XYZ file of C-alpha atoms in Angstrom:
648
model
C -22.301 -24.198 -99.911
C -22.154 -21.524 -102.541
C -19.463 -18.951 -102.867
C -20.127 -15.247 -102.897
C -19.938 -13.016 -105.947
C -18.436 -9.932 -104.300
C -14.775 -10.644 -105.108
C -14.313 -12.043 -101.615
C -12.727 -15.401 -100.760
C -15.087 -18.398 -100.976
C -16.864 -19.438 -97.826
C -14.895 -22.711 -97.813
C -11.639 -20.757 -97.622
C -12.962 -18.681 -94.776
C -14.038 -21.843 -92.967
C -10.481 -23.108 -93.328
C -9.341 -19.862 -91.758
C -11.798 -20.460 -88.917
C -10.265 -23.909 -88.411
C -6.866 -22.339 -87.988
C -8.285 -19.869 -85.526
C -9.958 -22.587 -83.453
C -6.748 -24.605 -83.444
C -4.962 -21.673 -81.790
C -7.432 -21.584 -78.893
C -7.002 -23.215 -75.441
C -7.612 -26.906 -74.960
C -11.322 -26.629 -74.306
C -11.929 -25.058 -77.728
C -12.842 -27.277 -80.735
C -9.734 -28.251 -82.646
C -11.218 -28.921 -86.066
C -14.215 -27.592 -87.917
C -15.838 -29.669 -90.608
C -16.741 -28.156 -93.963
C -20.177 -29.566 -93.205
C -21.900 -26.562 -91.615
C -24.149 -28.780 -89.518
C -21.158 -30.375 -87.790
C -19.929 -27.007 -86.611
C -22.361 -24.215 -87.474
C -20.314 -21.566 -85.648
C -17.647 -21.718 -88.361
C -20.358 -21.207 -90.960
C -21.641 -18.156 -89.130
C -18.103 -16.835 -88.865
C -17.479 -17.297 -92.576
C -20.816 -15.791 -93.548
C -20.133 -12.768 -91.366
C -17.199 -11.996 -93.615
C -18.899 -12.601 -96.937
C -22.169 -10.944 -96.015
C -24.295 -14.036 -96.622
C -27.097 -15.036 -94.259
C -27.740 -11.666 -92.619
C -30.665 -11.238 -90.242
C -32.986 -8.612 -91.805
C -32.924 -5.341 -89.910
C -30.096 -6.428 -87.637
C -27.248 -7.305 -89.932
C -25.909 -10.243 -87.944
C -25.170 -13.557 -89.719
C -27.638 -16.360 -89.134
C -26.480 -19.590 -87.563
C -29.282 -21.777 -88.990
C -28.671 -24.849 -86.857
C -28.449 -22.809 -83.706
C -31.714 -21.001 -84.414
C -33.436 -24.292 -85.294
C -32.359 -25.702 -81.943
C -34.164 -22.861 -80.186
C -31.184 -20.689 -79.344
C -31.286 -16.924 -79.883
C -29.745 -15.432 -82.989
C -26.025 -15.237 -82.196
C -23.717 -12.289 -82.733
C -21.181 -14.286 -84.665
C -19.289 -11.218 -85.758
C -18.144 -10.454 -82.240
C -18.211 -13.946 -80.744
C -17.720 -16.771 -83.273
C -16.742 -19.111 -80.460
C -20.044 -19.010 -78.528
C -18.461 -17.821 -75.309
C -15.222 -19.809 -75.505
C -12.467 -17.671 -73.989
C -9.921 -16.262 -76.390
C -6.211 -16.890 -75.834
C -4.431 -14.339 -73.640
C -2.283 -11.642 -75.216
C 0.530 -9.501 -73.943
C -1.969 -6.906 -72.739
C -4.992 -8.312 -71.015
C -7.551 -10.981 -71.763
C -10.709 -11.157 -73.819
C -12.179 -12.007 -77.186
C -10.995 -10.411 -80.382
C -11.859 -6.876 -81.401
C -14.589 -7.278 -83.975
C -15.995 -5.497 -86.933
C -19.000 -4.705 -84.816
C -16.879 -2.452 -82.610
C -16.810 0.199 -85.277
C -20.488 0.693 -86.050
C -21.887 1.134 -89.533
C -20.436 0.479 -92.958
C -19.211 4.028 -93.367
C -16.952 3.883 -90.331
C -13.322 3.418 -91.308
C -10.717 2.144 -88.921
C -8.049 4.547 -87.660
C -5.600 5.264 -90.435
C -7.758 3.668 -93.126
C -8.346 5.432 -96.408
C -11.570 7.209 -97.117
C -14.421 5.189 -98.492
C -13.330 1.836 -97.089
C -16.254 -0.278 -95.926
C -15.205 -2.759 -93.296
C -18.617 -4.394 -92.803
C -20.799 -6.365 -95.195
C -23.399 -4.355 -97.095
C -26.462 -3.728 -95.005
C -24.736 -4.264 -91.677
C -25.771 -1.676 -89.133
C -24.860 -1.906 -85.496
C -27.783 -1.516 -83.142
C -27.894 -0.635 -79.482
C -28.482 -4.295 -78.672
C -25.415 -5.225 -80.724
C -23.214 -2.989 -78.625
C -24.615 -4.094 -75.319
C -24.177 -7.749 -76.246
C -20.639 -7.068 -77.421
C -19.661 -5.211 -74.283
C -21.420 -7.663 -72.022
C -19.807 -10.714 -73.597
C -16.213 -9.514 -73.559
C -14.338 -9.202 -70.267
C -12.660 -5.830 -69.768
C -8.887 -5.846 -69.966
C -6.186 -3.441 -68.942
C -5.522 -2.196 -72.438
C -7.596 -3.666 -75.195
C -9.525 -6.802 -75.814
C -6.584 -9.158 -75.988
C -6.818 -11.432 -79.009
C -6.033 -10.320 -82.537
C -8.556 -8.235 -84.468
C -10.050 -10.037 -87.438
C -8.653 -10.476 -90.892
C -10.988 -7.777 -92.121
C -9.304 -5.304 -89.773
C -5.762 -6.299 -90.585
C -6.090 -7.286 -94.251
C -2.845 -8.888 -95.462
C -1.152 -8.355 -92.109
C -3.425 -10.912 -90.432
C -1.503 -13.334 -88.223
C -2.912 -15.660 -85.596
C 0.518 -16.344 -84.112
C 1.286 -12.645 -83.696
C -1.843 -10.924 -82.367
C -2.077 -7.178 -82.786
C -3.567 -5.402 -79.795
C -3.218 -1.762 -80.708
C -6.595 -1.304 -82.396
C -8.972 0.804 -80.299
C -12.041 -1.151 -79.216
C -15.046 -0.941 -76.958
C -13.070 -2.006 -73.903
C -10.964 1.143 -73.939
C -13.055 3.599 -75.934
C -15.581 5.565 -73.964
C -19.222 5.164 -75.026
C -20.615 7.932 -77.202
C -21.416 11.059 -75.291
C -18.947 10.413 -72.472
C -17.343 13.516 -71.052
C -14.278 11.630 -69.807
C -11.854 12.322 -72.644
C -9.076 10.124 -71.260
C -10.800 6.835 -70.509
C -7.722 5.353 -68.875
C -8.486 1.646 -68.309
C -9.231 0.612 -64.735
C -8.837 4.232 -63.624
C -11.774 3.948 -61.256
C -10.082 1.112 -59.386
C -7.045 3.130 -58.365
C -7.057 4.930 -55.048
C -5.372 8.002 -56.492
C -7.783 8.432 -59.360
C -10.220 10.839 -57.725
C -7.439 13.421 -57.474
C -6.149 12.851 -61.000
C -9.618 12.851 -62.525
C -10.320 16.359 -61.292
C -7.426 17.537 -63.452
C -7.984 15.371 -66.490
C -11.656 16.164 -66.969
C -10.809 19.790 -67.635
C -8.303 19.105 -70.385
C -9.071 19.779 -74.008
C -7.068 20.786 -77.016
C -7.549 24.515 -76.966
C -6.201 27.375 -79.002
C -2.512 28.048 -78.618
C -1.452 30.597 -75.999
C -1.563 34.217 -77.037
C 1.488 35.302 -78.959
C 2.332 31.851 -80.311
C 1.558 31.008 -83.896
C 1.172 27.219 -84.037
C 1.710 25.457 -87.312
C 0.384 28.270 -89.440
C 0.070 27.207 -93.093
C 1.245 30.649 -94.197
C 3.784 33.084 -92.862
C 2.652 35.793 -90.447
C 1.961 38.757 -92.687
C 2.716 41.152 -89.822
C 6.226 39.796 -89.261
C 8.786 41.396 -91.583
C 11.131 39.228 -93.594
C 14.637 38.907 -92.198
C 15.862 40.883 -95.112
C 13.910 41.112 -98.328
C 11.408 38.289 -98.693
C 7.713 38.963 -98.482
C 5.303 36.614 -96.722
C 5.148 33.312 -98.558
C 3.599 29.851 -98.409
C 5.064 27.469 -95.850
C 5.610 23.794 -96.692
C 3.774 22.007 -93.923
C 0.090 22.472 -93.253
C -1.221 21.227 -89.966
C -4.819 20.249 -90.549
C -6.014 18.422 -87.456
C -3.241 17.293 -85.174
C -3.557 13.561 -84.801
C -6.971 13.729 -86.429
C -8.797 15.089 -83.375
C -10.487 18.380 -82.607
C -11.079 17.981 -78.889
C -9.816 15.784 -76.100
C -6.393 14.159 -75.837
C -6.127 10.837 -77.648
C -2.657 9.318 -77.538
C -3.655 6.588 -80.019
C -4.429 9.239 -82.622
C -1.379 11.334 -81.774
C 0.780 8.238 -82.237
C -0.133 8.188 -85.921
C 1.806 11.427 -86.395
C 5.055 9.559 -85.611
C 6.032 7.234 -88.496
C 8.690 5.317 -86.579
C 6.084 4.091 -84.090
C 4.776 1.850 -86.887
C 8.077 -0.048 -86.873
C 8.337 -3.720 -85.943
C 11.101 -4.936 -83.622
C 11.603 -8.686 -83.478
C 8.283 -8.979 -85.240
C 6.469 -6.998 -82.552
C 5.008 -3.503 -82.716
C 7.529 -1.000 -81.348
C 6.855 0.438 -77.895
C 9.169 3.416 -77.408
C 9.860 3.897 -73.697
C 13.291 5.519 -74.032
C 12.027 9.085 -74.271
C 14.396 10.457 -71.626
C 17.257 9.546 -73.986
C 15.589 10.898 -77.125
C 12.066 11.456 -78.362
C 10.659 10.396 -81.714
C 9.844 12.901 -84.467
C 6.416 13.701 -85.892
C 5.923 13.648 -89.660
C 5.600 17.429 -89.561
C 9.212 17.790 -88.391
C 10.478 15.266 -90.938
C 8.644 17.086 -93.731
C 9.994 20.455 -92.608
C 13.582 19.221 -92.742
C 13.033 17.737 -96.181
C 11.489 20.961 -97.446
C 14.425 23.008 -96.174
C 16.948 20.939 -98.089
C 14.776 20.828 -101.197
C 13.812 24.492 -101.415
C 15.639 26.705 -98.894
C 19.155 25.333 -98.390
C 21.723 28.114 -98.143
C 24.032 29.697 -95.647
C 22.480 32.546 -93.684
C 23.034 36.241 -92.888
C 25.628 36.644 -95.623
C 24.198 36.735 -99.134
C 21.800 38.825 -101.210
C 20.125 36.016 -103.108
C 16.754 34.327 -102.795
C 17.806 31.085 -101.116
C 19.909 32.906 -98.529
C 16.879 34.992 -97.672
C 14.632 31.940 -97.386
C 17.121 30.108 -95.160
C 17.737 33.154 -92.969
C 14.048 33.801 -92.543
C 13.411 30.163 -91.598
C 16.323 30.137 -89.116
C 15.362 33.381 -87.412
C 11.697 32.354 -87.338
C 12.777 29.262 -85.399
C 14.619 31.480 -82.918
C 11.438 33.493 -82.444
C 9.441 30.311 -81.815
C 11.913 29.207 -79.128
C 11.690 32.645 -77.519
C 7.912 32.385 -77.306
C 8.046 28.755 -76.182
C 10.287 29.661 -73.230
C 8.631 33.003 -72.492
C 11.862 34.959 -73.032
C 11.754 38.737 -73.490
C 13.609 38.834 -76.793
C 14.841 36.509 -79.532
C 18.276 37.988 -78.819
C 18.271 35.859 -75.656
C 18.136 32.609 -77.665
C 21.396 31.020 -78.824
C 21.458 27.895 -80.984
C 24.019 25.236 -80.043
C 24.343 21.460 -80.575
C 22.495 20.465 -77.421
C 22.233 20.930 -73.658
C 25.763 19.591 -73.129
C 27.289 22.178 -75.440
C 25.036 24.820 -73.897
C 26.413 24.209 -70.396
C 29.966 24.125 -71.707
C 29.349 27.459 -73.455
C 28.393 29.112 -70.148
C 31.270 27.459 -68.271
C 33.913 28.376 -70.844
C 32.659 31.911 -71.512
C 31.056 33.492 -68.436
C 32.625 31.039 -65.981
C 36.133 31.428 -67.322
C 35.729 35.205 -67.522
C 34.246 35.965 -64.105
C 35.055 33.153 -61.658
C 38.287 33.202 -59.643
C 40.074 31.076 -57.060
C 38.045 30.681 -53.873
C 34.675 31.126 -55.566
C 32.085 28.409 -55.071
C 29.790 26.571 -57.485
C 26.807 24.595 -56.190
C 25.237 21.693 -58.103
C 22.694 19.109 -56.923
C 23.168 15.398 -56.356
C 20.615 14.759 -59.123
C 22.695 16.115 -61.985
C 23.453 14.540 -65.341
C 27.171 14.331 -66.045
C 26.734 17.228 -68.488
C 25.978 19.504 -65.520
C 28.836 18.159 -63.395
C 31.861 17.632 -65.638
C 32.119 21.181 -67.120
C 31.993 22.722 -63.626
C 34.424 20.225 -62.134
C 36.892 20.919 -64.960
C 36.519 24.667 -64.451
C 36.948 24.252 -60.678
C 40.141 22.250 -61.140
C 41.467 24.802 -63.622
C 40.746 27.927 -61.560
C 40.846 26.734 -57.941
C 37.094 26.865 -57.386
C 35.112 24.869 -54.811
C 32.315 22.560 -56.001
C 29.532 21.898 -53.478
C 26.625 19.460 -53.768
C 22.999 19.839 -52.622
C 22.017 16.513 -50.988
C 18.780 14.602 -51.572
C 16.691 12.372 -49.337
C 15.999 8.667 -49.862
C 13.131 9.475 -52.217
C 15.406 11.570 -54.428
C 14.049 14.964 -53.323
C 16.200 18.084 -52.921
C 16.824 19.010 -49.271
C 16.253 22.758 -49.322
C 17.329 23.165 -45.707
C 20.734 21.673 -46.531
C 20.948 23.788 -49.686
C 20.445 26.926 -47.592
C 23.457 25.969 -45.463
C 25.669 25.742 -48.571
C 24.920 29.266 -49.778
C 27.355 32.003 -48.817
C 28.906 35.191 -50.112
C 31.423 32.994 -51.929
C 28.669 31.287 -53.949
C 28.881 32.636 -57.491
C 26.885 30.031 -59.431
C 24.165 27.466 -58.775
C 23.603 24.937 -61.580
C 20.826 22.354 -61.262
C 18.354 20.283 -63.234
C 14.642 21.048 -63.326
C 13.846 17.331 -63.818
C 16.200 14.446 -63.038
C 16.906 12.251 -66.045
C 17.635 9.219 -63.832
C 14.847 9.460 -61.234
C 12.273 11.809 -62.737
C 12.330 14.086 -59.675
C 10.884 17.535 -60.349
C 12.978 19.985 -58.344
C 11.603 23.118 -56.594
C 13.220 25.274 -59.257
C 11.662 28.620 -58.364
C 12.784 28.321 -54.738
C 16.292 27.224 -55.677
C 16.677 30.165 -58.058
C 15.299 32.698 -55.572
C 17.567 31.467 -52.767
C 20.620 31.654 -55.031
C 19.802 35.192 -56.157
C 19.319 36.243 -52.540
C 22.907 35.105 -51.931
C 24.123 37.091 -54.949
C 24.764 34.071 -57.184
C 23.893 33.468 -60.819
C 21.775 30.423 -61.754
C 21.823 27.974 -64.652
C 18.865 25.600 -65.025
C 19.213 22.408 -67.053
C 15.842 21.993 -68.749
C 16.720 19.052 -71.008
C 14.219 16.783 -69.234
C 11.569 19.388 -68.418
C 10.677 21.224 -71.640
C 8.970 18.184 -73.195
C 6.825 17.489 -70.125
C 5.700 20.795 -68.630
C 5.209 24.477 -69.436
C 8.321 26.594 -68.857
C 8.534 30.369 -68.495
C 12.071 31.590 -67.995
C 10.975 35.057 -66.910
C 8.805 33.627 -64.131
C 11.595 31.207 -63.229
C 14.090 34.105 -63.293
C 16.969 31.836 -64.317
C 20.046 33.595 -65.683
C 20.569 30.746 -68.148
C 18.246 27.933 -69.209
C 19.391 25.161 -71.555
C 17.758 22.289 -73.416
C 18.246 19.865 -76.317
C 15.994 19.769 -79.376
C 15.942 15.990 -79.656
C 14.353 15.719 -76.187
C 11.379 17.801 -77.343
C 10.520 15.883 -80.555
C 12.940 17.887 -82.691
C 16.095 16.869 -84.563
C 19.365 15.790 -82.975
C 22.347 18.122 -83.069
C 20.414 21.246 -82.112
C 19.924 22.822 -78.694
C 19.355 26.147 -77.001
C 20.943 28.461 -74.482
C 18.589 31.053 -73.083
C 20.424 33.864 -71.289
C 19.380 37.244 -70.011
C 20.305 39.660 -72.765
C 22.402 42.068 -70.677
C 24.327 39.155 -69.170
C 25.032 37.669 -72.607
C 26.321 40.970 -73.933
C 28.666 41.315 -70.938
C 30.158 37.877 -71.630
C 33.079 37.204 -73.942
C 32.361 34.714 -76.738
C 33.733 31.217 -76.335
C 34.467 30.553 -80.019
C 35.754 32.814 -82.761
C 35.057 32.804 -86.484
C 32.663 34.080 -89.074
C 29.183 35.439 -88.349
C 29.974 36.518 -84.776
C 31.993 39.638 -85.609
C 31.183 43.187 -86.655
C 34.713 44.105 -87.726
C 38.077 42.370 -87.861
C 41.539 43.874 -88.270
C 44.913 42.491 -87.272
C 44.903 44.964 -84.422
C 41.343 44.705 -83.069
C 38.203 42.525 -83.225
C 34.722 43.912 -82.610
C 32.045 41.307 -81.767
C 28.351 41.288 -82.487
C 25.915 41.451 -79.614
C 23.955 38.366 -78.613
C 22.909 36.018 -80.026
C 25.339 36.229 -82.977
C 28.431 36.639 -80.784
C 27.906 33.037 -79.583
C 27.149 31.477 -82.999
C 30.504 31.387 -84.742
C 30.691 29.783 -88.189
C 27.920 27.990 -90.041
C 25.406 26.685 -87.562
C 23.024 23.759 -87.763
C 20.532 25.733 -89.848
C 18.219 22.963 -91.012
C 17.856 21.376 -87.589
C 17.135 24.742 -85.989
C 14.274 25.064 -88.482
C 13.195 21.508 -87.596
C 13.221 22.433 -83.906
C 10.891 25.313 -84.724
C 8.479 22.838 -86.328
C 8.646 20.572 -83.253
C 7.810 23.535 -81.033
C 4.836 24.309 -83.274
C 3.647 20.735 -82.758
C 3.814 20.617 -78.964
C 2.493 24.169 -78.690
C -0.687 23.218 -80.484
C -1.111 20.120 -78.349
C -0.642 22.363 -75.316
C 2.123 21.806 -72.780
C -0.384 21.897 -69.907
C -2.409 19.168 -71.637
C 0.728 17.106 -72.228
C 1.744 17.486 -68.595
C -1.641 16.381 -67.244
C -1.904 13.352 -69.560
C 1.630 12.185 -68.811
C 1.060 12.636 -65.094
C -1.961 10.337 -65.235
C -0.033 7.803 -67.313
C 2.884 7.946 -64.857
C 0.517 7.282 -61.951
C -0.944 4.337 -63.846
C 2.490 2.915 -64.676
C 3.807 3.447 -61.142
C 0.880 1.605 -59.597
C 1.195 -1.443 -61.852
C 5.002 -1.515 -61.745
C 4.994 -1.640 -57.964
C 2.641 -4.635 -58.071
C 5.309 -6.762 -59.775
C 7.084 -8.946 -57.171
C 10.791 -8.152 -56.911
C 10.610 -4.669 -58.463
C 12.372 -1.878 -56.587
C 11.445 1.589 -57.809
C 14.417 3.962 -57.658
C 13.243 7.522 -57.082
C 9.920 7.992 -55.338
C 9.710 11.774 -55.010
C 6.281 13.295 -54.474
C 6.713 15.370 -57.632
C 7.977 13.421 -60.643
C 7.976 13.622 -64.407
C 7.644 10.602 -66.672
C 10.619 8.466 -65.579
C 10.413 5.049 -63.888
C 13.825 3.717 -62.846
C 13.770 0.259 -61.286
C 15.622 -2.961 -60.637
C 14.170 -6.504 -60.695
C 15.328 -8.998 -58.086
C 17.069 -12.021 -59.557
C 17.889 -10.377 -62.893
C 20.606 -8.059 -64.101
C 19.332 -4.832 -65.598
C 20.791 -5.783 -68.968
C 18.884 -9.091 -68.889
C 15.647 -7.211 -68.243
C 16.409 -4.813 -71.090
C 17.082 -7.703 -73.467
C 13.860 -9.475 -72.466
C 11.902 -6.298 -73.136
C 13.627 -5.794 -76.477
C 12.603 -9.275 -77.584
C 9.013 -8.075 -77.218
C 9.641 -4.840 -79.133
C 9.875 -2.642 -76.026
C 12.672 -0.063 -75.944
C 13.993 1.084 -72.556
C 17.346 2.370 -71.353
C 19.550 0.332 -69.012
C 22.766 1.548 -67.422
C 23.843 4.526 -65.314
C 22.102 7.078 -67.571
C 25.100 9.457 -67.361
C 24.086 10.159 -63.762
C 26.355 7.949 -61.660
C 26.432 10.108 -58.490
C 22.670 10.001 -57.899
C 22.355 6.275 -58.634
C 25.170 5.543 -56.191
C 23.418 7.760 -53.646
C 20.390 5.471 -54.091
C 22.551 2.367 -53.574
C 22.728 1.086 -57.153
C 25.107 1.340 -60.078
C 22.549 0.948 -62.854
C 18.792 0.721 -63.383
C 16.215 -0.158 -66.009
C 14.628 3.137 -67.059
C 11.340 3.260 -68.953
C 10.437 6.877 -69.696
C 7.114 8.101 -71.045
C 5.923 10.645 -73.594
C 2.488 11.840 -74.690
C 2.322 9.262 -77.513
C 2.602 6.406 -75.024
C -0.539 4.617 -73.852
C -1.736 2.345 -71.084
C -1.315 -0.512 -73.532
C 2.403 0.297 -73.832
C 2.674 0.125 -70.059
C 0.736 -3.146 -69.986
C 3.130 -4.777 -72.423
C 6.042 -3.730 -70.210
C 4.349 -5.110 -67.096
C 3.463 -8.348 -68.889
C 7.123 -9.055 -69.715
C 8.233 -8.309 -66.159
C 5.584 -10.603 -64.710
C 6.667 -13.278 -67.165
C 10.241 -13.006 -65.895
C 9.064 -13.268 -62.294
C 7.018 -16.373 -63.080
C-alpha cells in the first residue's frame, strides 16, 4: 500500500495502531490484523479513514474494497471500524468510541480546539444517513459513548489503556433543532422527570437582573470613582461565558475552570467536594493577577494613583455583594475572612454587648460547628441558655417544635439556610418571621446557599446574613457579613485599629459608621476584588438557572445512588441542595473515599464539622459528594461506577 503525502503517518503505521486497538477489545474481537488488507480489510478502512484515502465520492466515507466486492454495503468505518463488535466498557457507560463523524463537516472544531483546525479528511461531509447510521449503531449510555475517542480527537494524548470519556458525542448531545437545552441522559426513564422537565425547559441564559452589571469590560461611567479616578478600562473581558449564548451547558462552563483539566492518578479530575470549597473560573484568577500587577496598594488612606485604583476596586466589590444579596446599601456589607469569622464578629460584638444572663439563643440541629461554637462560648461566658430546634428522620426542621422553644427570653435565633452535611434547605422565611414575632434577632448562615440559589436579604428579613467567598467560586480568606445598617451602627466594634476610627485621642475614640467600624487594619483587599469577579460570573449565568440545573442533577444523582446495593443516603429531606451524604455497607467511609480518589474523584469523608446532626442521624461520619453547576451526569456516572465496583 502507498503512503499518503499530507504529512500524516503512513497507512502501515495506522494499521499497527489498529492492531493495538483490536488487541484491547473483548475476547470475541480479532486479536491481530495483518498488513495484508485482504486478510483484515476493516483495519485498512480504519487507516484510510484517518489519511483520507479511498473516500466514497459524495459521501466521504472510506471504502472497504473487499467488503464491497463481497456484496456488503459501503461501511461507515469512521464510526465503526469493528463492524459491530462491541467496544470495551468504560467507567461511564458502554458503547463504541466517539468518532470524527460525530462532529459533522471539516470546519467543525472540537470543544476547546483552536480556530481553523480540520479534524476530518478533506472532502468529508457528514450526511443525514451518516448520522442515522452512527446513532443507530451505537448503544446509548448514561454519559457518553464509553470507549476512547480516536487519536484524531486526542492527538498526542491518545491512550488505549486510559480512555477519555469527557468528549461530547451524539449519545448525549441533542439533535439539531431540539428545544431541550439540558439533554440529561436517560431523563425520560425517571419517574420524577416530568416535574423537573417543566422547570428545565424554560431555562436560558438571559440578561442579568436589573441593577447588576455583570462582567462589564469597562467601568460604569455613571458610578463615581471612590475618590479621584475617572472611569477606566477593566482587565477582564467576558466575551461569551463558557462559549454559549443560550441554554445551560455544563460541559462548556467547565472549560472556564482550569483546575478541572487536572489529572489525579492519571484520571481526569471529577470535583465533587464543592460543599467544602468550589473551584475558581479563569476570570477570577485573572482578576487577582491583574490586581497585584496593576492596582496593589492599601486603601482609603493615600492620595496617589494606585491607592485610588485599589480603593475603587475594593469598594466596587462591596457594591457587587450588596446587589448580589439584595441589600439596601453597600454600608450593610462588611468584609471578613469567611463565614466563621462573620459569626464570631456578631457573637463578640452585638452578642457580648446586648445579651445578659438568662437570655436564650436558639440554633438548629443542622448547624455547622461555626454556628454552634461561638454561641456556646458566649453562653458559657455570660450565663445564657442555648436551645436546639430538632429535626425529623429525614433531616427536616420541625417548625412545631421550634415554636415551642420561642419565648420572651429568646434574644437570638441562628440557623443555616442549607445544611452542609445533609443538604437540607430550611424554611428560612418562616423561621425568621417566627423569631421576629417573638422579639428576637436572627442570623442566617448562608455559606451553603449563596452558590446554589438566589438570595434576597430584604425579602428574607434576616438581621445578619453571612457567607464565605470560596464557597461561591471566589478566593479563600474572604467572606461577608450583611447586617441591617441601623443595627450595625448601634453595635460596638469587635476589633480596634486603623481604618475603623474617625478620631483618636488618649481620652476618647470616635468610630466610623458601618462598614468601616468593623474592618480594622488592612483587609484582604485583593481577595475582596476577586470575590467581586466571582459574583459577576455567577450573576451572568443566573442564580435561578444554576439552581434549576443543579436540582435536576441532584435528582439524577440521588436516583442512581440509591440503586447501588448497600448505600444508605443520610438526609432525605423533601427540599435539598446539592449534597449527597451516604454510607456503604461493608466499607469504612475512608475506604470509599480512597477508592474514589484512585479514580480521580474528589469527595469529602468525615464528620464535615457537623457532628451533632450526623449523630442525630445515627452515624459519626459519611461520604459526602457535593455538586456544582460545572458537574455533569458523566461525573455522577463515574462515582456510581466505582461504588458498584466496590459492591461487586
